Coordinates of C-alpha atoms in Angstrom, one line a residue:
X1 CA 132.0 49.6 86.4
X2 CA 131.6 46.2 87.9
X3 CA 129.3 43.4 86.6
X4 CA 126.4 44.1 88.9
X5 CA 126.3 47.8 87.9
X6 CA 126.4 46.9 84.2
X7 CA 123.5 44.4 84.7
X8 CA 121.6 47.0 86.6
X9 CA 121.9 49.6 83.8
X10 CA 120.8 47.0 81.2
X11 CA 117.8 46.1 83.3
X12 CA 116.8 49.8 83.7
X13 CA 117.1 50.3 79.9
X14 CA 114.9 47.2 79.2
X15 CA 112.3 48.5 81.7
X16 CA 112.2 51.9 80.1
X17 CA 111.9 50.4 76.6
X18 CA 109.2 48.0 77.8
X19 CA 107.3 50.8 79.5
X20 CA 107.4 53.0 76.4
X21 CA 106.1 50.1 74.2
X22 CA 103.4 49.3 76.7
X23 CA 102.3 53.0 76.8
X24 CA 102.3 53.3 73.0
X25 CA 98.7 54.0 71.8
X26 CA 96.8 51.3 69.9
X27 CA 95.7 51.7 66.3
X28 CA 92.2 52.4 67.5
X29 CA 93.5 55.1 69.9
X30 CA 95.6 56.7 67.1
X31 CA 92.6 56.7 64.8
X32 CA 90.4 58.4 67.4
X33 CA 93.2 61.0 68.0
X34 CA 93.5 61.7 64.3
X35 CA 89.7 62.1 64.1
X36 CA 89.7 64.5 67.0
X37 CA 92.4 66.6 65.4
X38 CA 90.5 66.7 62.1
X39 CA 87.3 67.9 63.9
X40 CA 89.3 70.6 65.8
X41 CA 90.9 71.7 62.6
X42 CA 87.5 71.9 60.8
X43 CA 86.0 73.8 63.8
X44 CA 88.8 76.3 63.6
X45 CA 88.4 76.8 59.9
X46 CA 84.6 77.4 60.4
X47 CA 85.3 79.9 63.2
X48 CA 87.8 81.7 61.0
X49 CA 85.3 81.9 58.1
X50 CA 82.5 83.1 60.5
X51 CA 84.8 85.7 61.9
X52 CA 85.8 86.9 58.5
X53 CA 82.2 87.1 57.4
X54 CA 81.3 89.0 60.6
X55 CA 84.2 91.4 60.2
X56 CA 83.1 92.1 56.6
X57 CA 79.5 92.8 57.6
X58 CA 80.7 95.0 60.5
X59 CA 83.0 97.0 58.1
X60 CA 80.1 97.5 55.7
X61 CA 77.8 98.7 58.5
X62 CA 80.5 101.2 59.7
X63 CA 80.9 102.4 56.1
X64 CA 77.2 103.0 55.8
X65 CA 77.1 104.8 59.2
X66 CA 79.8 107.3 58.1
X67 CA 77.5 108.4 55.2
X68 CA 74.2 108.3 57.2
X69 CA 73.9 111.5 59.3
X70 CA 71.2 109.9 61.4
X71 CA 73.3 106.9 62.3
X72 CA 74.5 106.3 65.9
X73 CA 78.0 107.9 66.5
X74 CA 77.9 109.3 62.9
X75 CA 80.3 112.1 63.8
X76 CA 82.6 110.0 65.9
X77 CA 83.1 107.5 63.1
X78 CA 84.8 110.2 61.0
X79 CA 87.9 111.9 62.0
X80 CA 91.7 111.9 62.2
X81 CA 93.9 110.0 64.7
X82 CA 95.8 112.5 66.8
X83 CA 98.3 111.8 69.6
X84 CA 97.8 113.2 73.1
X85 CA 100.8 113.0 75.5
X86 CA 100.6 112.7 79.3
X87 CA 103.8 112.6 81.3
X88 CA 105.5 112.8 84.6
X89 CA 109.0 112.1 85.8
X90 CA 108.4 108.3 85.6
X91 CA 106.3 107.8 82.5
X92 CA 105.5 109.3 79.1
X93 CA 102.2 108.1 77.7
X94 CA 100.9 108.7 74.2
X95 CA 97.1 108.3 73.8
X96 CA 95.3 108.3 70.5
X97 CA 92.0 110.0 69.7
X98 CA 91.2 107.0 67.6
X99 CA 89.9 104.5 70.2
X100 CA 90.6 106.9 73.1
X101 CA 93.3 104.6 74.5
X102 CA 97.0 104.5 75.3
X103 CA 99.0 103.4 72.3
X104 CA 102.6 104.0 73.4
X105 CA 104.3 103.8 76.8
X106 CA 107.8 105.1 77.6
X107 CA 109.2 104.1 81.0
X108 CA 111.6 106.9 81.8
X109 CA 115.2 106.4 83.0
X110 CA 115.3 102.7 82.2
X111 CA 117.7 102.0 79.3
X112 CA 116.4 99.5 76.7
X113 CA 118.5 96.7 75.2
X114 CA 119.6 99.0 72.3
X115 CA 121.0 101.6 74.7
X116 CA 118.2 104.2 74.4
X117 CA 117.7 106.3 77.5
X118 CA 114.0 105.4 78.0
X119 CA 112.4 102.0 77.5
X120 CA 109.4 101.6 75.2
X121 CA 107.0 99.1 76.8
X122 CA 104.8 98.9 73.7
X123 CA 103.8 101.1 70.8
X124 CA 101.5 101.2 67.8
X125 CA 100.0 98.0 66.7
X126 CA 101.9 96.0 69.3
X127 CA 99.1 96.8 71.7
X128 CA 95.3 97.3 71.4
X129 CA 92.5 97.9 73.8
X130 CA 88.8 97.9 72.9
X131 CA 85.7 98.5 75.0
X132 CA 82.4 97.1 73.6
X133 CA 79.0 98.3 74.8
X134 CA 75.7 96.6 74.1
X135 CA 73.1 98.9 72.5
X136 CA 69.5 98.2 71.8
X137 CA 70.2 97.3 68.2
X138 CA 73.7 95.8 68.5
X139 CA 77.1 96.8 69.8
X140 CA 79.4 99.8 69.7
X141 CA 83.2 99.5 70.0
X142 CA 85.5 102.3 71.1
X143 CA 88.1 101.1 68.6
X144 CA 85.8 102.4 65.8
X145 CA 85.4 105.8 67.3
X146 CA 87.3 109.1 67.0
X147 CA 87.2 110.9 70.4
X148 CA 87.4 114.6 71.0
X149 CA 90.0 115.6 73.7
X150 CA 89.3 118.3 76.3
X151 CA 90.6 119.4 79.7
X152 CA 94.1 118.5 78.5
X153 CA 97.1 119.0 80.8
X154 CA 100.4 117.2 81.3
X155 CA 98.6 114.6 83.5
X156 CA 94.9 114.6 82.5
X157 CA 92.7 114.3 79.4
X158 CA 89.0 113.7 78.8
X159 CA 88.0 111.9 75.6
X160 CA 84.4 112.3 74.4
X161 CA 82.6 110.5 71.6
X162 CA 79.2 111.9 70.6
X163 CA 76.5 109.3 69.8
X164 CA 73.8 112.0 69.1
X165 CA 72.9 115.4 70.4
X166 CA 73.4 115.3 74.2
X167 CA 74.3 111.7 74.2
X168 CA 78.0 111.0 74.8
X169 CA 80.5 108.3 75.8
X170 CA 83.4 109.7 77.9
X171 CA 86.8 108.3 78.9
X172 CA 88.7 110.3 81.4
X173 CA 92.4 109.8 82.3
X174 CA 94.4 111.0 85.3
X175 CA 98.2 110.2 85.5
X176 CA 99.5 110.2 89.1
X177 CA 103.0 111.2 90.0
X178 CA 104.5 107.7 89.5
X179 CA 103.3 104.7 87.4
X180 CA 99.5 104.6 87.8
X181 CA 97.0 105.8 85.2
X182 CA 93.5 106.2 86.6
X183 CA 90.7 105.7 84.1
X184 CA 87.0 106.5 84.3
X185 CA 84.4 105.4 81.6
X186 CA 80.9 106.8 81.7
X187 CA 77.8 107.3 79.5
X188 CA 75.8 110.5 79.4
X189 CA 72.2 110.6 78.2
X190 CA 72.6 107.2 76.6
X191 CA 69.6 105.6 78.4
X192 CA 67.6 105.3 75.1
X193 CA 70.5 103.9 73.2
X194 CA 72.4 101.4 75.4
X195 CA 70.7 98.1 76.4
X196 CA 69.4 98.7 79.9
X197 CA 69.5 94.9 80.7
X198 CA 73.3 94.7 80.1
X199 CA 75.3 96.1 83.0
X200 CA 78.7 95.1 81.8
X201 CA 81.3 96.2 79.3
X202 CA 83.3 93.8 77.2
X203 CA 87.1 94.4 77.2
X204 CA 89.4 93.0 74.6
X205 CA 93.0 93.8 75.5
X206 CA 95.9 92.5 73.4
X207 CA 99.7 93.0 73.4
X208 CA 102.6 91.6 71.5
X209 CA 105.1 91.6 74.3
X210 CA 108.4 93.0 73.1
X211 CA 111.8 91.6 74.0
X212 CA 113.4 94.1 76.4
X213 CA 116.6 92.2 77.5
X214 CA 119.6 90.8 75.7
X215 CA 118.9 87.1 76.4
X216 CA 115.7 86.0 74.7
X217 CA 115.5 82.5 76.2
X218 CA 116.0 83.7 79.8
X219 CA 113.7 86.6 79.6
X220 CA 111.0 84.5 77.9
X221 CA 111.1 82.1 80.8
X222 CA 110.0 84.9 83.2
X223 CA 107.4 86.5 80.8
X224 CA 103.9 85.4 81.7
X225 CA 100.3 86.5 81.6
X226 CA 99.6 86.8 85.3
X227 CA 96.3 87.5 87.1
X228 CA 95.0 88.0 90.7
X229 CA 91.9 86.3 92.0
X230 CA 89.4 88.4 93.9
X231 CA 89.4 85.9 96.7
X232 CA 93.2 86.1 97.0
X233 CA 96.2 84.6 95.3
X234 CA 97.8 85.0 91.9
X235 CA 98.2 82.6 89.0
X236 CA 99.6 82.7 85.5
X237 CA 99.5 81.0 82.2
X238 CA 102.3 78.7 81.2
X239 CA 105.4 80.6 80.1
X240 CA 106.6 77.8 77.8
X241 CA 103.5 76.4 76.1
X242 CA 100.7 77.9 74.0
X243 CA 97.5 78.7 75.9
X244 CA 94.6 79.9 73.8
X245 CA 91.3 81.2 75.3
X246 CA 92.0 79.7 78.7
X247 CA 88.8 80.1 80.7
X248 CA 89.3 81.5 84.3
X249 CA 86.3 80.6 86.4
X250 CA 87.2 82.8 89.3
X251 CA 86.6 86.5 89.5
X252 CA 89.8 88.4 89.2
X253 CA 91.0 91.9 90.3
X254 CA 93.8 92.4 87.7
X255 CA 95.5 91.0 84.7
X256 CA 99.1 91.7 83.9
X257 CA 101.0 91.4 80.6
X258 CA 104.4 90.7 82.2
X259 CA 107.9 90.4 80.9
X260 CA 110.9 89.8 83.1
X261 CA 111.3 93.3 84.5
X262 CA 108.3 95.3 83.4
X263 CA 104.5 94.9 83.2
X264 CA 101.4 96.5 81.9
X265 CA 98.6 95.8 84.5
X266 CA 94.8 96.5 84.2
X267 CA 93.0 96.7 87.5
X268 CA 89.2 96.8 87.9
X269 CA 87.5 98.5 90.8
X270 CA 84.6 96.1 91.0
X271 CA 86.5 93.0 89.5
X272 CA 86.5 91.3 86.2
X273 CA 83.7 88.8 86.2
X274 CA 83.9 85.0 85.9
X275 CA 84.8 83.2 82.7
X276 CA 87.4 85.6 81.5
X277 CA 89.4 84.1 78.6
X278 CA 93.2 84.5 78.5
X279 CA 95.7 83.7 75.8
X280 CA 99.5 83.5 75.8
X281 CA 101.4 82.4 72.7
X282 CA 105.2 82.2 72.8
X283 CA 106.9 83.9 69.9
X284 CA 110.0 82.8 67.9
X285 CA 113.5 83.7 68.9
X286 CA 114.7 86.5 66.7
X287 CA 111.3 88.0 66.2
X288 CA 111.9 90.7 68.8
X289 CA 108.9 89.6 70.8
X290 CA 108.3 87.2 73.7
X291 CA 104.6 86.4 73.8
X292 CA 101.3 87.3 72.2
X293 CA 99.0 88.1 75.0
X294 CA 95.2 88.6 75.0
X295 CA 92.6 89.1 77.7
X296 CA 88.9 89.0 77.1
X297 CA 87.2 90.4 80.1
X298 CA 83.9 91.8 81.5
X299 CA 83.5 94.4 84.2
X300 CA 80.6 96.4 85.6
X301 CA 79.1 99.3 83.5
X302 CA 76.1 101.4 84.3
X303 CA 74.2 102.3 81.1
X304 CA 72.4 105.1 82.9
X305 CA 75.6 106.9 83.5
X306 CA 75.0 107.2 87.3
X307 CA 78.2 105.3 88.2
X308 CA 81.3 105.4 86.0
X309 CA 83.4 102.2 85.3
X310 CA 86.8 102.7 87.0
X311 CA 90.0 101.1 85.9
X312 CA 93.6 101.6 86.9
X313 CA 96.6 100.9 84.7
X314 CA 100.1 100.2 86.0
X315 CA 102.9 100.6 83.5
X316 CA 106.2 100.1 85.2
X317 CA 109.0 98.0 86.6
X318 CA 108.5 94.8 88.5
X319 CA 110.1 96.1 91.6
X320 CA 108.9 94.4 94.8
X321 CA 108.9 97.4 97.1
X322 CA 107.6 99.7 94.4
X323 CA 104.7 97.4 93.7
X324 CA 103.9 97.2 97.4
X325 CA 103.7 101.1 97.4
X326 CA 101.4 101.0 94.3
X327 CA 98.7 99.4 96.5
X328 CA 98.1 102.8 98.1
X329 CA 98.2 104.6 94.7
X330 CA 95.2 102.6 93.6
X331 CA 91.9 104.2 94.7
X332 CA 90.0 101.0 95.0
X333 CA 91.0 100.0 98.6
X334 CA 91.8 96.4 97.7
X335 CA 94.5 94.0 98.7
X336 CA 95.9 93.7 95.2
X337 CA 99.1 91.9 96.0
X338 CA 100.8 93.5 93.0
X339 CA 104.2 92.6 94.5
X340 CA 103.4 89.0 93.4
X341 CA 104.5 90.0 89.9
X342 CA 108.0 89.5 91.4
X343 CA 108.1 85.7 91.7
X344 CA 109.9 84.6 94.8
X345 CA 109.4 80.9 94.5
X346 CA 107.3 78.2 96.2
X347 CA 106.1 78.8 99.7
X348 CA 109.2 77.7 101.7
X349 CA 111.6 79.6 99.3
X350 CA 109.2 82.6 99.1
X351 CA 109.4 82.8 102.9
X352 CA 113.2 82.9 102.8
X353 CA 113.2 85.5 100.1
X354 CA 110.4 87.6 101.5
X355 CA 111.5 87.8 105.1
X356 CA 115.3 87.5 104.8
X357 CA 116.8 88.0 101.3
X358 CA 114.7 91.1 100.5
X359 CA 115.6 92.9 103.7
X360 CA 119.3 92.1 103.4
X361 CA 119.2 93.1 99.8
X362 CA 117.4 96.4 100.6
X363 CA 120.0 97.2 103.3
X364 CA 123.0 96.5 101.1
X365 CA 121.6 98.3 98.0
X366 CA 120.9 101.3 100.3
X367 CA 124.6 101.6 100.9
X368 CA 125.0 102.5 97.2
X369 CA 127.6 99.8 96.6
X370 CA 128.1 97.8 93.4
X371 CA 125.6 95.0 92.8
X372 CA 128.4 92.4 92.3
X373 CA 129.7 93.3 95.7
X374 CA 126.2 93.1 97.1
X375 CA 126.0 89.5 95.8
X376 CA 129.3 88.7 97.4
X377 CA 128.3 90.2 100.8
X378 CA 125.0 88.3 100.7
X379 CA 127.0 85.1 100.1
X380 CA 129.4 85.9 103.0
X381 CA 126.5 86.6 105.3
X382 CA 124.7 83.4 104.5
X383 CA 128.0 81.4 105.0
X384 CA 128.5 83.2 108.4
X385 CA 125.0 82.2 109.5
X386 CA 125.3 78.6 108.4
X387 CA 128.9 78.1 109.5
X388 CA 128.1 76.6 113.0
X389 CA 125.9 73.9 111.4
X390 CA 128.4 73.3 108.6
X391 CA 131.2 72.9 111.1
X392 CA 129.2 70.5 113.2
X393 CA 128.4 68.5 110.1
X394 CA 132.0 68.4 109.1
X395 CA 133.1 67.3 112.5
X396 CA 130.6 64.4 112.3
X397 CA 132.1 63.4 109.0
X398 CA 135.6 63.7 110.4
X399 CA 134.6 61.4 113.3
X400 CA 133.5 58.8 110.8
X401 CA 136.8 59.2 109.0
X402 CA 139.0 58.7 112.0
X403 CA 136.8 55.7 113.0
X404 CA 137.3 54.0 109.7
X405 CA 140.0 51.6 110.8
X406 CA 137.9 50.5 113.7
X407 CA 134.8 50.0 111.5
X408 CA 136.9 47.9 109.0
X409 CA 138.1 45.8 111.9
X410 CA 134.6 45.4 113.3
X411 CA 133.1 44.4 109.9
X412 CA 135.9 42.4 108.3
X413 CA 134.1 39.1 108.9
X414 CA 131.0 40.3 107.0
X415 CA 132.3 40.6 103.4
X416 CA 129.9 38.1 101.8
X417 CA 126.8 39.6 99.9
X418 CA 124.4 37.7 102.3
X419 CA 126.1 39.4 105.3
X420 CA 125.5 43.0 104.3
X421 CA 122.7 43.4 106.8
X422 CA 125.0 42.2 109.6
X423 CA 127.7 44.5 108.4
X424 CA 125.4 47.5 108.6
X425 CA 124.3 46.4 112.1
X426 CA 128.0 46.2 113.1
X427 CA 128.7 49.6 111.8
X428 CA 125.7 51.2 113.5
X429 CA 126.8 49.5 116.7
X430 CA 130.3 51.1 116.4
X431 CA 128.8 54.5 115.6
X432 CA 126.6 54.2 118.7
X433 CA 129.5 53.3 120.9
X434 CA 131.4 56.4 120.0
X435 CA 128.4 58.7 120.0
X436 CA 128.7 59.4 116.2
X437 CA 125.7 60.2 114.0
X438 CA 126.2 59.0 110.4
X439 CA 123.4 61.2 109.1
X440 CA 125.0 64.5 110.2
X441 CA 127.3 64.5 107.2
X442 CA 124.3 65.2 105.0
X443 CA 123.6 68.5 106.7
X444 CA 125.7 70.8 104.5
X445 CA 123.6 69.9 101.4
X446 CA 120.3 70.1 103.4
X447 CA 121.4 73.5 104.7
X448 CA 122.4 74.9 101.3
X449 CA 119.7 73.6 99.1
X450 CA 116.8 75.8 100.3
X451 CA 119.1 78.9 100.1
X452 CA 120.3 77.9 96.6
X453 CA 116.8 77.4 95.4
X454 CA 115.6 80.7 97.1
X455 CA 118.3 82.6 95.3
X456 CA 117.5 80.8 92.1
X457 CA 114.1 82.5 92.3
X458 CA 115.3 85.9 93.7
X459 CA 118.3 86.9 91.6
X460 CA 116.6 86.6 88.1
X461 CA 113.7 88.8 89.3
X462 CA 115.8 91.5 91.0
X463 CA 115.4 94.5 88.7
X464 CA 118.2 96.2 90.7
X465 CA 120.7 94.0 88.8
X466 CA 119.4 95.1 85.4
X467 CA 122.1 97.0 83.5
X468 CA 124.6 96.8 86.5
X469 CA 128.2 96.0 85.6
X470 CA 130.8 94.2 87.7
X471 CA 134.4 93.4 86.7
X472 CA 134.1 91.9 83.2
X473 CA 130.3 91.6 83.4
X474 CA 128.4 94.3 81.5
X475 CA 124.9 93.4 82.8
X476 CA 124.3 91.2 85.8
X477 CA 120.7 90.5 84.7
X478 CA 121.7 88.6 81.5
X479 CA 124.4 86.3 80.3
X480 CA 128.0 87.4 79.9
X481 CA 129.4 86.0 76.7
X482 CA 133.1 85.2 76.5
X483 CA 132.4 83.9 73.0
X484 CA 129.5 84.3 70.6
X485 CA 128.5 83.0 67.1
X486 CA 125.7 83.7 64.8
X487 CA 123.7 80.5 64.9
X488 CA 122.1 78.3 67.5
X489 CA 123.8 75.1 68.6
X490 CA 121.6 72.4 70.2
X491 CA 121.9 72.5 74.1
X492 CA 124.5 75.3 74.0
X493 CA 122.8 78.2 72.1
X494 CA 124.7 80.9 70.4
X495 CA 127.3 81.8 73.1
X496 CA 129.5 80.7 76.0
X497 CA 128.8 82.5 79.3
X498 CA 132.0 83.0 81.4
X499 CA 130.3 83.1 84.8
X500 CA 128.5 79.8 83.9
X501 CA 131.9 78.3 83.1
X502 CA 133.3 79.5 86.4
X503 CA 130.2 78.2 88.3
X504 CA 130.7 74.8 86.7
X505 CA 134.4 74.7 87.5
X506 CA 133.8 75.7 91.1
X507 CA 131.1 72.9 91.2
X508 CA 133.8 70.4 90.1
X509 CA 136.2 71.7 92.8
X510 CA 133.5 71.4 95.5
X511 CA 132.5 67.9 94.2
X512 CA 136.1 66.7 94.4
X513 CA 136.4 67.9 98.0
X514 CA 133.1 66.5 99.0
X515 CA 133.7 63.1 97.3
X516 CA 137.1 62.9 99.0
X517 CA 135.6 63.6 102.4
X518 CA 132.9 60.9 101.8
X519 CA 135.4 58.4 100.4
X520 CA 137.7 58.7 103.4
X521 CA 134.9 57.5 105.7
X522 CA 133.6 54.6 103.5
X523 CA 134.2 51.0 104.6
X524 CA 134.7 47.9 102.3
X525 CA 132.4 47.7 99.3
X526 CA 131.0 51.2 100.0
X527 CA 134.2 52.7 98.7
X528 CA 133.7 50.7 95.4
X529 CA 130.1 51.8 95.1
X530 CA 131.3 55.4 95.7
X531 CA 133.2 55.3 92.4
X532 CA 130.0 55.2 90.4
X533 CA 128.5 58.0 92.5
X534 CA 131.7 60.0 91.9
X535 CA 131.3 59.9 88.2
X536 CA 127.7 61.1 88.6
X537 CA 128.8 64.0 90.7
X538 CA 131.4 65.0 88.1
X539 CA 128.7 64.9 85.4
X540 CA 126.5 67.3 87.3
X541 CA 128.6 70.4 86.4
X542 CA 128.3 69.4 82.7
X543 CA 124.5 69.2 83.1
X544 CA 124.5 72.6 84.9
X545 CA 126.4 74.2 82.1
X546 CA 123.7 73.3 79.5
X547 CA 121.1 74.5 81.9
X548 CA 122.7 77.7 83.1
X549 CA 124.5 79.0 80.0
X550 CA 121.5 81.2 79.2
X551 CA 120.9 82.3 82.8
X552 CA 121.8 85.6 84.2
X553 CA 125.4 86.3 85.0
X554 CA 124.3 87.5 88.4
X555 CA 122.9 84.1 89.3
X556 CA 125.9 82.2 88.0
X557 CA 128.2 84.6 89.8
X558 CA 126.4 84.0 93.1
X559 CA 126.6 80.2 92.7
X560 CA 130.3 80.5 91.7
X561 CA 131.1 82.6 94.8
X562 CA 128.9 80.4 97.1
X563 CA 130.6 77.2 95.9
X564 CA 134.1 78.8 96.1
X565 CA 133.5 79.9 99.7
X566 CA 132.0 76.4 100.5
X567 CA 135.1 74.8 99.2
X568 CA 137.3 77.3 101.1
X569 CA 135.4 76.5 104.4
X570 CA 135.8 72.8 103.8
X571 CA 139.5 73.2 103.2
X572 CA 139.9 75.4 106.3
X573 CA 138.0 72.8 108.5
X574 CA 140.1 70.0 107.1
X575 CA 143.4 71.9 107.9
X576 CA 142.3 72.9 111.4
X577 CA 141.0 69.5 112.5
X578 CA 143.5 67.3 114.4
X579 CA 142.5 63.7 113.6
X580 CA 144.6 62.3 116.5
X581 CA 143.0 64.6 119.0
X582 CA 139.5 63.9 117.6
X583 CA 140.1 60.1 117.9
X584 CA 141.3 60.4 121.5
X585 CA 138.2 62.4 122.3
X586 CA 136.0 59.6 120.8
X587 CA 137.9 57.0 122.7
X588 CA 137.2 58.9 125.9
X589 CA 133.5 59.1 125.0
X590 CA 133.5 55.3 124.4
X591 CA 135.1 54.6 127.8
X592 CA 132.6 56.9 129.5
X593 CA 129.7 55.2 127.7
X594 CA 131.0 51.8 128.8
X595 CA 131.2 52.9 132.4
X596 CA 127.8 54.8 132.3
X597 CA 125.4 53.7 129.5
X598 CA 122.9 56.3 130.6
X599 CA 125.3 58.9 129.1
X600 CA 124.2 57.9 125.6
X601 CA 121.6 60.3 124.3
X602 CA 120.0 61.5 121.1
X603 CA 120.7 59.6 117.9
X604 CA 123.4 57.5 119.5
X605 CA 121.0 56.2 122.1
X606 CA 118.4 55.5 119.3
X607 CA 121.0 53.7 117.2
X608 CA 122.0 51.6 120.3
X609 CA 118.4 50.7 121.0
X610 CA 117.8 49.9 117.3
X611 CA 120.9 47.6 117.3
X612 CA 119.6 45.8 120.4
X613 CA 116.2 45.3 118.8
X614 CA 117.7 43.9 115.6
X615 CA 119.9 41.5 117.6
X616 CA 116.9 40.3 119.6
X617 CA 114.9 39.9 116.5
X618 CA 117.7 37.9 114.8
X619 CA 118.0 35.7 117.9
X620 CA 114.3 34.9 117.9
X621 CA 114.4 34.0 114.2
X622 CA 117.4 31.6 114.8
X623 CA 115.5 30.0 117.6
X624 CA 112.4 29.5 115.4
X625 CA 114.6 28.1 112.7
X626 CA 116.0 25.5 115.0
X627 CA 112.5 24.4 116.0

């Protein structure tokens, strides 16, 4: 590290320290913040007390209603919770007569992280769903009622709660042949009981989202409360930070309690009205849960019973093509965009994944080959497609390498710090003479980065990799530990992932080859400056290790294979490039350009024109200086 670099780092450090001190809040600001926190704490305590008081009053009223034979829903407040099972080849649902809702979901033929044949999405107290209706005297909640089942088959059931003679509340369920549960809620003869001025039903849906995969940190990163706006587009609450009672001002079509590979989705026929409040609270590692979700919603309800409230529930895998098909399974005729539950990245990367990666992936998986082989074949296909551009870029760098002696000769008189502009001008002039573009060497990274980022979004969300083994890797969707220990170490975690280590090693190999290629074309002080860049490039794999140790082995394996083939292609191009022949070609181009300047085109012509403009500007400045 030379003196200038050292001074630069010291100045950067001083600027950062000064900026942090300047941004530090004043005593007055700190006092205001503390006062605000005290007020918020007091408000929460008051809300908790009010809720506790209201719950106690409600419990007392319910107790009285169970003994008062004339009370509304008197019979429905007394009973015994009984399970009712609906099933098809894809799902097994357990509904409970207490509350009349689903309280357990088994997704068939998807092994859970403990090796059980079927995966439990939720069960028991981990999930609750309550519908609240406005009556003339107050409210009635389905969570308090015991429903009577009828018309029970493997795929249908009707739950009925009697409010009084001839006055009932009914919830009907129909399970289709895949993952969709159709729900219809209606009132019969309740005109004199329900509030005629309230045409909505309040929905309180909660779930403690269970950890389904081996890697908590990685799965938690892809678990989010997601919703679809009626006017189009999806959004979600932060996966990493706590969001409590987040108000959504837009009307929404559906809300999804999503983990990495499976979701529970509630879809409304008419929409969920404005000002829905959504909550997502991350859970601690080791608890067996990812998030605590809650959605407080309103949707249309006809108190006269003429029109039922219709909801659909999707319980199933986050499979892009399957979710597209589910659109037709819903009876609401909406553009639901359920496939957005599979996150494919920002617009540019989503386009790559949506219209290229998905189709290639579908084609390869349709061949019934191992998923590790699929990742290798995708890598080879991408390398084949980008090879012409990579080769063109490499040849541009090779041209700069063979021209290095000529550049050094042309710039040897400009070694003083104040002559750096002239040195750059001389170099640009030489490049223009030989028809070489100094920017073309950046193309390999520009070509690869969008693909790398697209795959960064695609691979972790590809449920087809879940549970798939390859070589030493037991599950391509999670990390592959070569070493594990029982406690968490800062930055590293509780394991070492072998594919992450291989990815980082291949990154070092590729960096060495790239830096060598760039160093071979550097002139004068550029080569010295390159040494600092070289250390930064070597530090990147170390940073990647800390970032990717928790990531899926499938993603790390893809990056490892991609970098390995990139290094192999670079080695091949280096071995097959004849420097002497390339230099003679450049010399021929130079002579041709001298004899016919009109032959210059593209960037070379622009560089030549820029050089002439700079020389003319320099000449005018010198003339003004003499005057």
